[in-house]
Amino acid sequence: RKEVEQDPGPFNVPEGATVAFNCTYSNSASQSFFWYRQDCRKEPKLLMSVYSSGNEDGRFTAQLNRASQYISLLIRDSKLSDSATYLCVVNLGTDSWGKLQFGAGTQVVVTP
Amino acid sequence: GAVVSQHPSWVICKSGTSVKIECRSLDFQATTMFWYRQFPKQSLMLMATSNEGSKATYEQGVEKDKFLINHASLTLSTLTVTSAHPEDSSFYICSAEGLAGAYQETQYFGPGTRLLVL
């Protein structure tokens, strides 16, 4: 079983619509969670950290469910520029601070 | 702030040659740098963790004699792919974790190096 699992998509989203997707992680001791964005043939860029209480950054909302071991990302009012692969990233636990485990990514395609 | 550069951005080389990739943190000091590899449509896989002034820690299955890592200063780490073969063709990405302050405990990624071994 992979440490971090994501639906690869693609999620085809009309411009202006809302899209949401999840990511599950297997290590219950994981401490930190992030969403990164990766554009085609580029490096990942940090989109947002995910906090226990959930957090919002503009049109992006992230949630963490420790009991079920998943995190989610919701994008409201999708823009064409939101088309990218979204990587779920998990810190591998208290004794591995700094060591990140990446999911394979969820592709989002926003269409006009 | 928090800019990480990599050089070169892409390399094409013949099988059997060695390739050196540099990773630099331009505006902050990085105690720890990480080297990842990403094959097409796959997730980033951590290859090794590099701490300034000490030996790198390699992930299981990564040959330390093949992927030589040197972290000579708080702003520079190098990855040398020795005797590269076509199966080493991949997207190599480094990240740097800051020493203190706002850069601490966050990894900033370099733009990556595409390696194609013929």
Coordinates of C-alpha atoms in Angstrom, one line a residue:
Chain A
R1 CA 0.0 0.0 0.0
K2 CA 1.3 3.4 -0.9
E3 CA 2.0 5.9 1.9
V4 CA 0.0 8.6 0.2
E5 CA -2.7 7.8 -2.3
Q6 CA -4.6 10.2 -4.6
D7 CA -7.1 9.8 -7.3
P8 CA -5.0 10.6 -10.4
G9 CA -8.0 12.2 -12.2
P10 CA -8.2 14.1 -14.4
F11 CA -10.9 16.2 -12.9
N12 CA -12.4 18.2 -15.8
V13 CA -13.9 21.3 -14.3
P14 CA -15.8 24.1 -16.1
E15 CA -14.4 27.5 -15.4
G16 CA -16.1 29.0 -12.3
A17 CA -17.2 25.7 -10.9
T18 CA -16.0 24.0 -7.7
V19 CA -13.9 21.0 -7.5
A20 CA -12.8 18.9 -4.5
F21 CA -10.7 15.9 -4.1
N22 CA -9.1 13.9 -1.3
C23 CA -5.9 12.2 -0.4
T24 CA -5.4 9.3 2.1
Y25 CA -2.3 8.6 4.1
S26 CA -1.3 5.4 5.8
N27 CA 1.0 6.6 8.6
S28 CA -1.2 7.6 11.6
A29 CA 1.8 9.3 13.2
S30 CA 2.1 11.8 10.3
Q31 CA 2.4 15.3 11.7
S32 CA 2.3 17.7 8.8
F33 CA 0.3 17.9 5.7
F34 CA 0.6 20.0 2.6
W35 CA -0.9 20.6 -0.8
Y36 CA 1.6 21.4 -3.5
R37 CA 0.9 22.3 -7.1
Q38 CA 2.9 21.0 -10.0
D39 CA 2.6 22.4 -13.5
C40 CA 3.6 20.3 -16.4
R41 CA 7.4 19.6 -16.4
K42 CA 7.9 22.0 -13.5
E43 CA 8.9 21.7 -9.9
P44 CA 6.3 21.5 -7.1
K45 CA 5.3 24.7 -5.5
L46 CA 3.7 24.9 -2.0
L47 CA 0.1 25.8 -2.3
M48 CA -0.9 25.6 1.4
S49 CA -0.3 23.8 4.6
V50 CA -3.2 21.9 6.1
Y51 CA -4.0 22.4 9.7
S52 CA -6.1 20.3 12.0
S53 CA -8.9 22.9 12.2
G54 CA -9.0 23.3 8.4
N55 CA -7.8 26.4 6.7
E56 CA -8.7 28.6 3.8
D57 CA -6.6 30.6 1.4
G58 CA -8.6 32.6 -1.0
R59 CA -10.5 30.2 -3.2
F60 CA -8.7 27.2 -1.7
T61 CA -9.9 25.3 1.3
A62 CA -8.0 22.4 2.9
Q63 CA -9.4 20.0 5.5
L64 CA -7.7 17.4 7.6
N65 CA -9.5 14.3 9.0
R66 CA -7.1 12.5 11.3
A67 CA -9.6 9.8 12.3
S68 CA -10.0 8.7 8.7
Q69 CA -6.6 9.7 7.7
Y70 CA -7.4 11.9 4.8
I71 CA -7.0 15.5 3.7
S72 CA -9.0 17.3 1.1
L73 CA -8.6 20.3 -1.1
L74 CA -11.5 22.3 -2.5
I75 CA -11.1 24.9 -5.2
R76 CA -14.0 27.4 -5.6
D77 CA -14.6 29.6 -8.6
S78 CA -12.1 27.6 -10.7
K79 CA -9.8 29.6 -13.0
L80 CA -8.1 28.4 -16.1
S81 CA -4.9 29.0 -14.4
D82 CA -5.8 26.4 -11.7
S83 CA -5.2 23.6 -14.2
A84 CA -2.3 21.7 -12.8
T85 CA -1.5 18.5 -10.8
Y86 CA -2.1 18.8 -7.1
L87 CA 0.2 16.9 -4.9
C88 CA -0.7 15.7 -1.5
V89 CA 2.3 15.7 0.7
V90 CA 2.7 14.2 4.2
N91 CA 5.5 14.4 6.7
L92 CA 6.3 10.9 7.7
G93 CA 6.1 11.3 11.4
T94 CA 7.8 12.7 14.4
D95 CA 11.1 11.0 13.9
S96 CA 11.3 11.9 10.2
W97 CA 10.9 15.7 10.4
G98 CA 11.6 17.2 7.1
K99 CA 11.1 13.9 5.2
L100 CA 8.1 14.4 2.9
Q101 CA 6.1 11.7 1.2
F102 CA 4.4 12.7 -2.0
G103 CA 1.3 11.4 -3.6
A104 CA 1.3 10.9 -7.3
G105 CA -1.0 13.8 -7.8
T106 CA -4.5 14.7 -8.9
Q107 CA -4.7 16.3 -12.3
V108 CA -7.2 19.1 -12.6
V109 CA -8.2 20.5 -16.0
V110 CA -10.3 23.7 -16.0
T111 CA -12.1 24.3 -19.2
P112 CA -13.5 27.5 -20.6
Chain B
G1 CA 12.7 35.1 -0.8
A2 CA 13.3 31.3 -0.6
V3 CA 14.7 30.8 -4.0
V4 CA 16.4 27.5 -4.9
S5 CA 18.2 27.1 -8.1
Q6 CA 19.4 24.1 -9.9
H7 CA 22.0 23.7 -12.6
P8 CA 21.9 22.5 -15.3
S9 CA 18.2 22.6 -16.1
W10 CA 18.6 19.7 -18.5
V11 CA 21.3 17.3 -19.6
I12 CA 21.6 14.9 -22.4
C13 CA 24.6 12.5 -22.1
K14 CA 25.9 9.2 -23.3
S15 CA 25.6 6.1 -21.3
G16 CA 28.6 5.6 -19.0
T17 CA 29.3 9.3 -18.4
S18 CA 28.9 11.0 -15.0
V19 CA 26.6 14.0 -14.5
K20 CA 26.8 16.6 -11.7
I21 CA 23.7 18.5 -10.7
E22 CA 24.0 21.6 -8.4
C23 CA 21.4 22.8 -6.0
R24 CA 21.7 26.2 -4.4
S25 CA 19.7 28.1 -2.0
L26 CA 20.1 31.7 -3.2
D27 CA 18.7 33.9 -0.4
F28 CA 18.7 31.7 2.7
Q29 CA 20.9 29.1 4.4
A30 CA 19.8 25.5 4.2
T31 CA 20.8 23.0 6.9
T32 CA 19.2 20.2 5.0
M33 CA 18.7 19.6 1.3
F34 CA 16.8 16.8 -0.2
W35 CA 17.1 15.1 -3.6
Y36 CA 14.1 13.7 -5.3
R37 CA 13.6 11.9 -8.6
Q38 CA 10.3 11.9 -10.5
F39 CA 9.5 9.6 -13.4
P40 CA 6.7 10.5 -15.8
K41 CA 3.3 10.4 -14.3
Q42 CA 4.7 9.3 -11.0
S43 CA 5.2 10.9 -7.6
L44 CA 8.4 12.5 -6.4
M45 CA 10.5 9.9 -4.7
L46 CA 13.0 10.9 -2.1
M47 CA 16.4 9.7 -2.9
A48 CA 18.5 11.1 -0.1
T49 CA 18.7 13.7 2.6
S50 CA 21.8 15.8 2.7
N51 CA 23.0 17.8 5.8
E52 CA 25.8 20.3 5.5
G53 CA 29.1 18.9 6.6
S54 CA 27.9 15.3 7.0
K55 CA 27.2 12.2 4.9
A56 CA 24.0 12.0 3.1
T57 CA 21.3 9.6 4.2
Y58 CA 20.0 7.5 1.4
E59 CA 16.6 6.0 1.0
Q60 CA 16.2 2.2 0.6
G61 CA 17.0 1.1 -2.8
V62 CA 19.1 4.1 -3.8
E63 CA 22.7 3.3 -4.4
K64 CA 25.0 5.7 -2.6
D65 CA 28.0 4.8 -4.8
K66 CA 26.0 5.6 -7.9
F67 CA 24.4 8.8 -6.6
L68 CA 27.1 10.8 -4.9
I69 CA 25.9 13.7 -2.8
N70 CA 28.1 16.4 -1.4
H71 CA 26.7 19.2 0.8
A72 CA 29.7 21.4 1.0
S73 CA 28.1 24.6 2.4
L74 CA 24.8 25.9 3.8
T75 CA 23.9 27.0 0.3
L76 CA 25.1 24.3 -2.0
S77 CA 24.5 20.6 -2.5
T78 CA 25.6 18.5 -5.5
L79 CA 24.3 15.2 -6.8
T80 CA 26.5 13.3 -9.2
V81 CA 25.0 10.5 -11.2
T82 CA 28.0 8.2 -11.9
S83 CA 28.2 6.0 -14.9
A84 CA 24.7 7.1 -16.0
H85 CA 22.5 4.6 -17.9
P86 CA 19.3 5.1 -19.8
E87 CA 17.2 4.0 -16.8
D88 CA 18.6 6.9 -14.8
S89 CA 16.8 9.3 -17.2
S90 CA 14.5 11.2 -15.0
F91 CA 13.5 14.6 -13.5
Y92 CA 15.8 15.3 -10.6
I93 CA 14.6 17.9 -8.1
C94 CA 16.3 19.2 -5.0
S95 CA 14.7 21.0 -2.1
A96 CA 16.2 23.0 0.7
E97 CA 15.0 23.5 4.2
G98 CA 15.8 26.7 5.9
L99 CA 18.0 27.2 8.9
A100 CA 15.8 29.5 10.8
G101 CA 12.9 31.9 10.9
A102 CA 10.4 31.8 8.1
Y103 CA 12.4 29.4 6.1
Q104 CA 12.5 26.8 8.8
E105 CA 10.7 23.5 8.4
T106 CA 9.5 24.3 5.0
Q107 CA 11.0 22.8 1.9
Y108 CA 11.6 25.0 -1.1
F109 CA 12.1 23.3 -4.4
G110 CA 14.5 23.9 -7.2
P111 CA 13.2 24.0 -10.8
G112 CA 14.5 20.5 -11.4
T113 CA 17.0 19.0 -13.8
R114 CA 15.9 16.8 -16.7
L115 CA 18.4 14.1 -17.4
L116 CA 18.3 12.0 -20.6
V117 CA 20.8 9.3 -20.9
L118 CA 21.2 7.9 -24.4

